[in-house]
Amino acid sequence: MTNSSTQALSVLTVPAFHDNYLWLIHDGVHAVAVDPGDAKPIRAALEANGLKLTAILLTHHHADHIGGVPELLQHYQVPVFGPRNETIAAVTLPVGEGKVFDVPGLPLRLSVLDVPGHTMGHIAYVREATDDAPTWLFCGDTLFAGGCGRLFEGTPAQMISSLGKLAALPDDTKVYCAHEYTLSNLRFARVVEPDNVALQERVKVETDKREHNLPTVPSTIGVEKATNPFLRYREPAIAEQLVQAGRLDRIDTPLATFTALRLWKNDF
Ligand code: ZN
Ligand code: FE
């Protein structure tokens, strides 16, 4: 049962470009856009659902995540939350780890995690579980379904620490990542961990979704912990596979495994 003071929120998936997902969190009246790389599909989704934009949330400075902001601001004068450690012209409310804030217009409280690696200032937004919904995570290009973001600015050690923060969230946390990269990520995952039964099952499930043109996102933290090699690099089988493939000289530290894994994925 919901009452008027705890109106249920939903998340709308807004596909954009080739393989981006932009997100609209809304209560049926007001909406906040997460990473609106393109204004057109956001405006169309707002109009189609009779929603009014009340805020914009950004995870990092890449164009496919912020490109639609100027056009949205022409139509909606709203605050723009974004990473305090990056320079993004449109950001009016810089936030970073430890910040907890109420999103204007919605019964939505978010907390911020610093998750450097893909970019140096990358942040993620977390909504704690409610009576009606599990934890929600909006993690941009840090954690993907079956993979993780490329290290354009940060180090493998930073990415390990960032992914560790996300993996510490409850298993039923919904992972709203920003790209549909799942099948190609899982193709790589299968090569590095061929005997993972949960992974084999997941490949079937996600392949079926894509064949029916359905998004594989959101995923959950539990599924990622069971199948995503970038959360599983401490598994001995993964290090052994890297050695066998000539991607790692010998079994070494988890950091060495993670580094080799990320480099291999880059040219997979
Ligand atoms: Zn990016
Ligand atoms: Fe991106």
PDB file of C-alpha atoms and ligand atoms in Angstrom:
ATOM      1  CA  MET A   1       0.000   0.000   0.000  1.00  0.00           C
ATOM      2  CA  THR A   2       1.256   3.445  -0.797  1.00  0.00           C
ATOM      3  CA  ASN A   3       0.006   6.632   0.756  1.00  0.00           C
ATOM      4  CA  SER A   4       0.226  10.151  -0.542  1.00  0.00           C
ATOM      5  CA  SER A   5       3.363  10.984   1.399  1.00  0.00           C
ATOM      6  CA  THR A   6       5.308   8.051  -0.051  1.00  0.00           C
ATOM      7  CA  GLN A   7       4.185   8.062  -3.640  1.00  0.00           C
ATOM      8  CA  ALA A   8       5.843   5.318  -5.631  1.00  0.00           C
ATOM      9  CA  LEU A   9       8.547   6.324  -8.047  1.00  0.00           C
ATOM     10  CA  SER A  10       9.322   4.611 -11.326  1.00  0.00           C
ATOM     11  CA  VAL A  11      12.266   4.648 -13.658  1.00  0.00           C
ATOM     12  CA  LEU A  12      11.738   5.078 -17.396  1.00  0.00           C
ATOM     13  CA  THR A  13      14.344   3.708 -19.784  1.00  0.00           C
ATOM     14  CA  VAL A  14      15.092   6.190 -22.574  1.00  0.00           C
ATOM     15  CA  PRO A  15      17.313   4.701 -25.298  1.00  0.00           C
ATOM     16  CA  ALA A  16      19.559   7.181 -27.125  1.00  0.00           C
ATOM     17  CA  PHE A  17      22.266   7.178 -29.789  1.00  0.00           C
ATOM     18  CA  HIS A  18      23.580   3.719 -30.586  1.00  0.00           C
ATOM     19  CA  ASP A  19      23.549   1.993 -27.236  1.00  0.00           C
ATOM     20  CA  ASN A  20      23.059   4.605 -24.477  1.00  0.00           C
ATOM     21  CA  TYR A  21      20.382   4.494 -21.818  1.00  0.00           C
ATOM     22  CA  LEU A  22      19.194   7.762 -20.336  1.00  0.00           C
ATOM     23  CA  TRP A  23      16.967   7.515 -17.278  1.00  0.00           C
ATOM     24  CA  LEU A  24      13.897   9.400 -16.125  1.00  0.00           C
ATOM     25  CA  ILE A  25      12.933   8.907 -12.481  1.00  0.00           C
ATOM     26  CA  HIS A  26       9.359  10.083 -11.996  1.00  0.00           C
ATOM     27  CA  ASP A  27       6.230  10.010  -9.846  1.00  0.00           C
ATOM     28  CA  GLY A  28       3.769  10.378 -12.710  1.00  0.00           C
ATOM     29  CA  VAL A  29       3.937  14.189 -12.539  1.00  0.00           C
ATOM     30  CA  HIS A  30       7.535  15.312 -12.040  1.00  0.00           C
ATOM     31  CA  ALA A  31      10.694  13.755 -13.416  1.00  0.00           C
ATOM     32  CA  VAL A  32      14.441  13.977 -13.074  1.00  0.00           C
ATOM     33  CA  ALA A  33      16.728  13.063 -15.973  1.00  0.00           C
ATOM     34  CA  VAL A  34      19.916  11.099 -15.367  1.00  0.00           C
ATOM     35  CA  ASP A  35      22.739  11.597 -17.896  1.00  0.00           C
ATOM     36  CA  PRO A  36      20.685  13.199 -20.695  1.00  0.00           C
ATOM     37  CA  GLY A  37      23.237  12.911 -23.481  1.00  0.00           C
ATOM     38  CA  ASP A  38      20.540  13.826 -25.985  1.00  0.00           C
ATOM     39  CA  ALA A  39      17.598  16.150 -25.287  1.00  0.00           C
ATOM     40  CA  LYS A  40      15.301  14.873 -28.063  1.00  0.00           C
ATOM     41  CA  PRO A  41      14.392  11.451 -26.640  1.00  0.00           C
ATOM     42  CA  ILE A  42      14.120  12.941 -23.127  1.00  0.00           C
ATOM     43  CA  ARG A  43      11.723  15.659 -24.302  1.00  0.00           C
ATOM     44  CA  ALA A  44       9.718  13.097 -26.251  1.00  0.00           C
ATOM     45  CA  ALA A  45       9.463  10.802 -23.216  1.00  0.00           C
ATOM     46  CA  LEU A  46       8.472  13.723 -20.957  1.00  0.00           C
ATOM     47  CA  GLU A  47       5.740  14.756 -23.387  1.00  0.00           C
ATOM     48  CA  ALA A  48       4.490  11.221 -24.011  1.00  0.00           C
ATOM     49  CA  ASN A  49       4.142  10.628 -20.271  1.00  0.00           C
ATOM     50  CA  GLY A  50       2.871  14.076 -19.297  1.00  0.00           C
ATOM     51  CA  LEU A  51       5.884  14.732 -17.071  1.00  0.00           C
ATOM     52  CA  LYS A  52       7.542  17.983 -16.026  1.00  0.00           C
ATOM     53  CA  LEU A  53      11.318  18.004 -15.625  1.00  0.00           C
ATOM     54  CA  THR A  54      12.426  19.256 -12.198  1.00  0.00           C
ATOM     55  CA  ALA A  55      16.146  18.389 -12.090  1.00  0.00           C
ATOM     56  CA  ILE A  56      19.054  16.908 -14.024  1.00  0.00           C
ATOM     57  CA  LEU A  57      21.636  14.517 -12.584  1.00  0.00           C
ATOM     58  CA  LEU A  58      25.017  13.921 -14.239  1.00  0.00           C
ATOM     59  CA  THR A  59      27.543  11.168 -13.475  1.00  0.00           C
ATOM     60  CA  HIS A  60      30.527  12.365 -15.526  1.00  0.00           C
ATOM     61  CA  HIS A  61      31.609  14.811 -18.192  1.00  0.00           C
ATOM     62  CA  HIS A  62      31.443  12.729 -21.383  1.00  0.00           C
ATOM     63  CA  ALA A  63      29.328  14.161 -24.202  1.00  0.00           C
ATOM     64  CA  ASP A  64      27.036  11.152 -24.462  1.00  0.00           C
ATOM     65  CA  HIS A  65      25.987  11.860 -20.856  1.00  0.00           C
ATOM     66  CA  ILE A  66      25.715  15.670 -20.826  1.00  0.00           C
ATOM     67  CA  GLY A  67      25.136  16.686 -24.468  1.00  0.00           C
ATOM     68  CA  GLY A  68      21.399  17.262 -24.081  1.00  0.00           C
ATOM     69  CA  VAL A  69      21.646  19.540 -21.048  1.00  0.00           C
ATOM     70  CA  PRO A  70      21.752  22.948 -22.840  1.00  0.00           C
ATOM     71  CA  GLU A  71      18.647  22.170 -24.891  1.00  0.00           C
ATOM     72  CA  LEU A  72      16.778  20.844 -21.839  1.00  0.00           C
ATOM     73  CA  LEU A  73      17.674  24.010 -19.911  1.00  0.00           C
ATOM     74  CA  GLN A  74      16.147  26.094 -22.681  1.00  0.00           C
ATOM     75  CA  HIS A  75      12.815  24.430 -21.991  1.00  0.00           C
ATOM     76  CA  TYR A  76      13.067  23.709 -18.274  1.00  0.00           C
ATOM     77  CA  GLN A  77      14.866  25.955 -15.771  1.00  0.00           C
ATOM     78  CA  VAL A  78      16.042  23.244 -13.403  1.00  0.00           C
ATOM     79  CA  PRO A  79      19.035  22.649 -11.142  1.00  0.00           C
ATOM     80  CA  VAL A  80      21.808  20.439 -12.514  1.00  0.00           C
ATOM     81  CA  PHE A  81      23.580  18.127 -10.067  1.00  0.00           C
ATOM     82  CA  GLY A  82      26.969  16.832 -11.164  1.00  0.00           C
ATOM     83  CA  PRO A  83      30.416  15.713 -10.016  1.00  0.00           C
ATOM     84  CA  ARG A  84      32.223  18.288  -7.887  1.00  0.00           C
ATOM     85  CA  ASN A  85      35.586  17.052  -9.201  1.00  0.00           C
ATOM     86  CA  GLU A  86      34.849  17.646 -12.879  1.00  0.00           C
ATOM     87  CA  THR A  87      34.333  20.828 -14.843  1.00  0.00           C
ATOM     88  CA  ILE A  88      30.936  20.747 -16.484  1.00  0.00           C
ATOM     89  CA  ALA A  89      29.642  24.196 -17.410  1.00  0.00           C
ATOM     90  CA  ALA A  90      25.960  23.465 -16.800  1.00  0.00           C
ATOM     91  CA  VAL A  91      26.371  22.044 -13.290  1.00  0.00           C
ATOM     92  CA  THR A  92      24.794  24.316 -10.666  1.00  0.00           C
ATOM     93  CA  LEU A  93      25.017  21.926  -7.694  1.00  0.00           C
ATOM     94  CA  PRO A  94      28.368  20.101  -7.527  1.00  0.00           C
ATOM     95  CA  VAL A  95      28.177  16.974  -5.348  1.00  0.00           C
ATOM     96  CA  GLY A  96      30.541  14.262  -4.180  1.00  0.00           C
ATOM     97  CA  GLU A  97      30.843  11.340  -1.819  1.00  0.00           C
ATOM     98  CA  GLY A  98      29.032  11.780   1.461  1.00  0.00           C
ATOM     99  CA  LYS A  99      26.476  14.170   0.017  1.00  0.00           C
ATOM    100  CA  VAL A 100      22.838  13.254   0.623  1.00  0.00           C
ATOM    101  CA  PHE A 101      20.212  15.434  -1.012  1.00  0.00           C
ATOM    102  CA  ASP A 102      16.520  15.600  -1.835  1.00  0.00           C
ATOM    103  CA  VAL A 103      15.792  15.899  -5.523  1.00  0.00           C
ATOM    104  CA  PRO A 104      13.543  18.910  -6.210  1.00  0.00           C
ATOM    105  CA  GLY A 105       9.986  18.045  -7.147  1.00  0.00           C
ATOM    106  CA  LEU A 106      10.119  14.370  -6.194  1.00  0.00           C
ATOM    107  CA  PRO A 107       9.984  12.315  -3.007  1.00  0.00           C
ATOM    108  CA  LEU A 108      13.491  11.168  -3.848  1.00  0.00           C
ATOM    109  CA  ARG A 109      16.543  11.252  -1.594  1.00  0.00           C
ATOM    110  CA  LEU A 110      19.874  10.298  -3.135  1.00  0.00           C
ATOM    111  CA  SER A 111      23.344   9.788  -1.776  1.00  0.00           C
ATOM    112  CA  VAL A 112      26.516  10.188  -3.787  1.00  0.00           C
ATOM    113  CA  LEU A 113      29.526   7.908  -4.175  1.00  0.00           C
ATOM    114  CA  ASP A 114      32.829   8.927  -5.749  1.00  0.00           C
ATOM    115  CA  VAL A 115      33.675   6.243  -8.303  1.00  0.00           C
ATOM    116  CA  PRO A 116      36.758   7.412 -10.211  1.00  0.00           C
ATOM    117  CA  GLY A 117      38.273   5.251 -12.935  1.00  0.00           C
ATOM    118  CA  HIS A 118      36.381   5.807 -16.195  1.00  0.00           C
ATOM    119  CA  THR A 119      36.836   9.522 -15.506  1.00  0.00           C
ATOM    120  CA  MET A 120      38.583  11.083 -12.518  1.00  0.00           C
ATOM    121  CA  GLY A 121      35.523  12.758 -11.029  1.00  0.00           C
ATOM    122  CA  HIS A 122      32.897  10.143 -11.910  1.00  0.00           C
ATOM    123  CA  ILE A 123      30.108   9.849  -9.327  1.00  0.00           C
ATOM    124  CA  ALA A 124      27.211   7.458  -8.759  1.00  0.00           C
ATOM    125  CA  TYR A 125      23.796   8.136  -7.239  1.00  0.00           C
ATOM    126  CA  VAL A 126      22.195   5.716  -4.790  1.00  0.00           C
ATOM    127  CA  ARG A 127      18.606   5.626  -3.608  1.00  0.00           C
ATOM    128  CA  GLU A 128      18.181   3.544  -0.490  1.00  0.00           C
ATOM    129  CA  ALA A 129      15.637   0.735  -0.476  1.00  0.00           C
ATOM    130  CA  THR A 130      12.066   1.630   0.489  1.00  0.00           C
ATOM    131  CA  ASP A 131       9.100  -0.524   1.507  1.00  0.00           C
ATOM    132  CA  ASP A 132       8.156  -0.754  -2.175  1.00  0.00           C
ATOM    133  CA  ALA A 133      11.480  -0.833  -3.969  1.00  0.00           C
ATOM    134  CA  PRO A 134      15.001  -2.172  -3.622  1.00  0.00           C
ATOM    135  CA  THR A 135      18.074   0.063  -3.670  1.00  0.00           C
ATOM    136  CA  TRP A 136      18.614   1.867  -6.965  1.00  0.00           C
ATOM    137  CA  LEU A 137      22.069   2.656  -8.344  1.00  0.00           C
ATOM    138  CA  PHE A 138      22.754   5.073 -11.190  1.00  0.00           C
ATOM    139  CA  CYS A 139      26.376   4.423 -12.010  1.00  0.00           C
ATOM    140  CA  GLY A 140      26.977   5.930 -15.468  1.00  0.00           C
ATOM    141  CA  ASP A 141      29.952   4.253 -17.128  1.00  0.00           C
ATOM    142  CA  THR A 142      31.530   2.700 -14.021  1.00  0.00           C
ATOM    143  CA  LEU A 143      29.844  -0.674 -13.624  1.00  0.00           C
ATOM    144  CA  PHE A 144      28.150  -2.197 -16.675  1.00  0.00           C
ATOM    145  CA  ALA A 145      26.054  -5.326 -16.967  1.00  0.00           C
ATOM    146  CA  GLY A 146      28.787  -7.933 -17.348  1.00  0.00           C
ATOM    147  CA  GLY A 147      31.623  -5.398 -17.512  1.00  0.00           C
ATOM    148  CA  CYS A 148      33.031  -2.043 -16.436  1.00  0.00           C
ATOM    149  CA  GLY A 149      33.935   1.252 -18.042  1.00  0.00           C
ATOM    150  CA  ARG A 150      37.202   1.847 -19.835  1.00  0.00           C
ATOM    151  CA  LEU A 151      39.895   3.558 -17.796  1.00  0.00           C
ATOM    152  CA  PHE A 152      40.140   6.801 -19.743  1.00  0.00           C
ATOM    153  CA  GLU A 153      41.416   8.861 -16.807  1.00  0.00           C
ATOM    154  CA  GLY A 154      41.834   6.738 -13.699  1.00  0.00           C
ATOM    155  CA  THR A 155      44.008   3.811 -12.672  1.00  0.00           C
ATOM    156  CA  PRO A 156      43.084   0.152 -12.237  1.00  0.00           C
ATOM    157  CA  ALA A 157      43.502   0.595  -8.457  1.00  0.00           C
ATOM    158  CA  GLN A 158      40.971   3.439  -8.464  1.00  0.00           C
ATOM    159  CA  MET A 159      38.519   1.394 -10.502  1.00  0.00           C
ATOM    160  CA  ILE A 160      38.893  -1.570  -8.147  1.00  0.00           C
ATOM    161  CA  SER A 161      38.057   0.687  -5.214  1.00  0.00           C
ATOM    162  CA  SER A 162      35.104   2.253  -7.056  1.00  0.00           C
ATOM    163  CA  LEU A 163      33.671  -1.112  -8.117  1.00  0.00           C
ATOM    164  CA  GLY A 164      34.157  -2.341  -4.554  1.00  0.00           C
ATOM    165  CA  LYS A 165      31.875   0.422  -3.261  1.00  0.00           C
ATOM    166  CA  LEU A 166      29.179  -0.605  -5.722  1.00  0.00           C
ATOM    167  CA  ALA A 167      29.581  -4.331  -5.004  1.00  0.00           C
ATOM    168  CA  ALA A 168      29.020  -3.558  -1.303  1.00  0.00           C
ATOM    169  CA  LEU A 169      25.442  -2.452  -2.029  1.00  0.00           C
ATOM    170  CA  PRO A 170      22.662  -5.012  -1.323  1.00  0.00           C
ATOM    171  CA  ASP A 171      22.393  -7.904  -3.786  1.00  0.00           C
ATOM    172  CA  ASP A 172      18.942  -6.821  -4.965  1.00  0.00           C
ATOM    173  CA  THR A 173      20.173  -3.305  -5.841  1.00  0.00           C
ATOM    174  CA  LYS A 174      19.028  -2.355  -9.332  1.00  0.00           C
ATOM    175  CA  VAL A 175      21.963  -1.298 -11.468  1.00  0.00           C
ATOM    176  CA  TYR A 176      20.983   1.436 -13.912  1.00  0.00           C
ATOM    177  CA  CYS A 177      24.107   1.692 -16.043  1.00  0.00           C
ATOM    178  CA  ALA A 178      24.349   3.897 -19.085  1.00  0.00           C
ATOM    179  CA  HIS A 179      24.998   1.526 -22.013  1.00  0.00           C
ATOM    180  CA  GLU A 180      23.660  -1.653 -23.575  1.00  0.00           C
ATOM    181  CA  TYR A 181      27.026  -3.416 -23.792  1.00  0.00           C
ATOM    182  CA  THR A 182      25.856  -6.572 -22.080  1.00  0.00           C
ATOM    183  CA  LEU A 183      26.174  -9.242 -24.766  1.00  0.00           C
ATOM    184  CA  SER A 184      29.655  -8.192 -25.852  1.00  0.00           C
ATOM    185  CA  ASN A 185      30.690  -7.943 -22.191  1.00  0.00           C
ATOM    186  CA  LEU A 186      29.382 -11.442 -21.540  1.00  0.00           C
ATOM    187  CA  ARG A 187      31.185 -12.826 -24.606  1.00  0.00           C
ATOM    188  CA  PHE A 188      34.398 -11.664 -22.959  1.00  0.00           C
ATOM    189  CA  ALA A 189      33.315 -12.886 -19.519  1.00  0.00           C
ATOM    190  CA  ARG A 190      32.798 -16.387 -20.916  1.00  0.00           C
ATOM    191  CA  VAL A 191      36.303 -16.492 -22.300  1.00  0.00           C
ATOM    192  CA  VAL A 192      37.855 -15.506 -18.968  1.00  0.00           C
ATOM    193  CA  GLU A 193      35.616 -17.716 -16.820  1.00  0.00           C
ATOM    194  CA  PRO A 194      34.368 -20.572 -19.022  1.00  0.00           C
ATOM    195  CA  ASP A 195      33.292 -22.816 -16.136  1.00  0.00           C
ATOM    196  CA  ASN A 196      31.031 -20.279 -14.415  1.00  0.00           C
ATOM    197  CA  VAL A 197      27.567 -21.878 -14.603  1.00  0.00           C
ATOM    198  CA  ALA A 198      25.738 -18.718 -13.474  1.00  0.00           C
ATOM    199  CA  LEU A 199      27.439 -16.886 -16.317  1.00  0.00           C
ATOM    200  CA  GLN A 200      26.369 -19.492 -18.877  1.00  0.00           C
ATOM    201  CA  GLU A 201      22.785 -19.171 -17.661  1.00  0.00           C
ATOM    202  CA  ARG A 202      22.975 -15.403 -17.816  1.00  0.00           C
ATOM    203  CA  VAL A 203      24.172 -15.469 -21.424  1.00  0.00           C
ATOM    204  CA  LYS A 204      20.983 -17.382 -22.343  1.00  0.00           C
ATOM    205  CA  VAL A 205      18.727 -14.993 -20.437  1.00  0.00           C
ATOM    206  CA  GLU A 206      20.300 -11.797 -21.821  1.00  0.00           C
ATOM    207  CA  THR A 207      20.564 -13.147 -25.385  1.00  0.00           C
ATOM    208  CA  ASP A 208      16.854 -13.906 -25.258  1.00  0.00           C
ATOM    209  CA  LYS A 209      16.105 -10.351 -24.079  1.00  0.00           C
ATOM    210  CA  ARG A 210      18.121  -8.834 -26.926  1.00  0.00           C
ATOM    211  CA  GLU A 211      16.459 -11.120 -29.494  1.00  0.00           C
ATOM    212  CA  HIS A 212      13.162  -9.648 -28.315  1.00  0.00           C
ATOM    213  CA  ASN A 213      14.598  -6.139 -28.424  1.00  0.00           C
ATOM    214  CA  LEU A 214      14.377  -5.737 -24.666  1.00  0.00           C
ATOM    215  CA  PRO A 215      17.013  -3.916 -22.602  1.00  0.00           C
ATOM    216  CA  THR A 216      19.230  -6.088 -20.387  1.00  0.00           C
ATOM    217  CA  VAL A 217      19.504  -3.132 -18.000  1.00  0.00           C
ATOM    218  CA  PRO A 218      18.820  -2.672 -15.114  1.00  0.00           C
ATOM    219  CA  SER A 219      20.823  -5.556 -13.782  1.00  0.00           C
ATOM    220  CA  THR A 220      21.312  -6.285 -10.083  1.00  0.00           C
ATOM    221  CA  ILE A 221      24.397  -6.262  -7.885  1.00  0.00           C
ATOM    222  CA  GLY A 222      23.779  -9.931  -7.050  1.00  0.00           C
ATOM    223  CA  VAL A 223      23.816 -10.939 -10.717  1.00  0.00           C
ATOM    224  CA  GLU A 224      26.934  -8.838 -11.333  1.00  0.00           C
ATOM    225  CA  LYS A 225      28.756 -10.402  -8.381  1.00  0.00           C
ATOM    226  CA  ALA A 226      27.956 -13.852  -9.781  1.00  0.00           C
ATOM    227  CA  THR A 227      28.888 -13.199 -13.421  1.00  0.00           C
ATOM    228  CA  ASN A 228      30.875  -9.989 -13.990  1.00  0.00           C
ATOM    229  CA  PRO A 229      34.635 -10.675 -14.247  1.00  0.00           C
ATOM    230  CA  PHE A 230      35.422  -7.119 -13.135  1.00  0.00           C
ATOM    231  CA  LEU A 231      33.820  -7.920  -9.775  1.00  0.00           C
ATOM    232  CA  ARG A 232      35.232 -11.474  -9.777  1.00  0.00           C
ATOM    233  CA  TYR A 233      38.917 -10.865 -10.513  1.00  0.00           C
ATOM    234  CA  ARG A 234      39.821 -12.380  -7.133  1.00  0.00           C
ATOM    235  CA  GLU A 235      38.577 -15.782  -8.332  1.00  0.00           C
ATOM    236  CA  PRO A 236      41.622 -18.023  -8.852  1.00  0.00           C
ATOM    237  CA  ALA A 237      40.076 -19.443 -12.048  1.00  0.00           C
ATOM    238  CA  ILE A 238      40.175 -16.003 -13.679  1.00  0.00           C
ATOM    239  CA  ALA A 239      43.851 -15.408 -12.922  1.00  0.00           C
ATOM    240  CA  GLU A 240      44.644 -18.915 -14.185  1.00  0.00           C
ATOM    241  CA  GLN A 241      42.770 -18.237 -17.417  1.00  0.00           C
ATOM    242  CA  LEU A 242      44.719 -14.992 -17.901  1.00  0.00           C
ATOM    243  CA  VAL A 243      47.986 -16.868 -17.465  1.00  0.00           C
ATOM    244  CA  GLN A 244      46.875 -19.557 -19.916  1.00  0.00           C
ATOM    245  CA  ALA A 245      45.936 -16.917 -22.464  1.00  0.00           C
ATOM    246  CA  GLY A 246      49.339 -15.266 -22.127  1.00  0.00           C
ATOM    247  CA  ARG A 247      47.770 -12.115 -20.682  1.00  0.00           C
ATOM    248  CA  LEU A 248      49.484 -12.489 -17.301  1.00  0.00           C
ATOM    249  CA  ASP A 249      53.007 -13.838 -16.704  1.00  0.00           C
ATOM    250  CA  ARG A 250      52.129 -15.606 -13.480  1.00  0.00           C
ATOM    251  CA  ILE A 251      49.507 -15.614 -10.734  1.00  0.00           C
ATOM    252  CA  ASP A 252      50.057 -12.305  -8.956  1.00  0.00           C
ATOM    253  CA  THR A 253      48.061  -9.792  -6.905  1.00  0.00           C
ATOM    254  CA  PRO A 254      44.350  -9.080  -7.500  1.00  0.00           C
ATOM    255  CA  LEU A 255      45.470  -5.671  -8.820  1.00  0.00           C
ATOM    256  CA  ALA A 256      47.658  -7.366 -11.444  1.00  0.00           C
ATOM    257  CA  THR A 257      44.767  -9.637 -12.435  1.00  0.00           C
ATOM    258  CA  PHE A 258      42.338  -6.735 -12.704  1.00  0.00           C
ATOM    259  CA  THR A 259      44.821  -4.685 -14.739  1.00  0.00           C
ATOM    260  CA  ALA A 260      45.438  -7.557 -17.165  1.00  0.00           C
ATOM    261  CA  LEU A 261      41.702  -8.221 -17.413  1.00  0.00           C
ATOM    262  CA  ARG A 262      40.919  -4.608 -18.308  1.00  0.00           C
ATOM    263  CA  LEU A 263      43.738  -4.482 -20.880  1.00  0.00           C
ATOM    264  CA  TRP A 264      42.565  -7.717 -22.494  1.00  0.00           C
ATOM    265  CA  LYS A 265      38.981  -6.427 -22.708  1.00  0.00           C
ATOM    266  CA  ASN A 266      40.250  -3.258 -24.401  1.00  0.00           C
ATOM    267  CA  ASP A 267      41.362  -5.218 -27.451  1.00  0.00           C
ATOM    268  CA  PHE A 268      38.951  -8.131 -27.227  1.00  0.00           C
TER     269      PHE A 268
HETATM  270 ZN    ZN B   1      31.652   7.830 -20.427  1.00  0.00          ZN
HETATM  271 FE    FE B   2      29.048   6.711 -21.955  1.00  0.00          FE
END
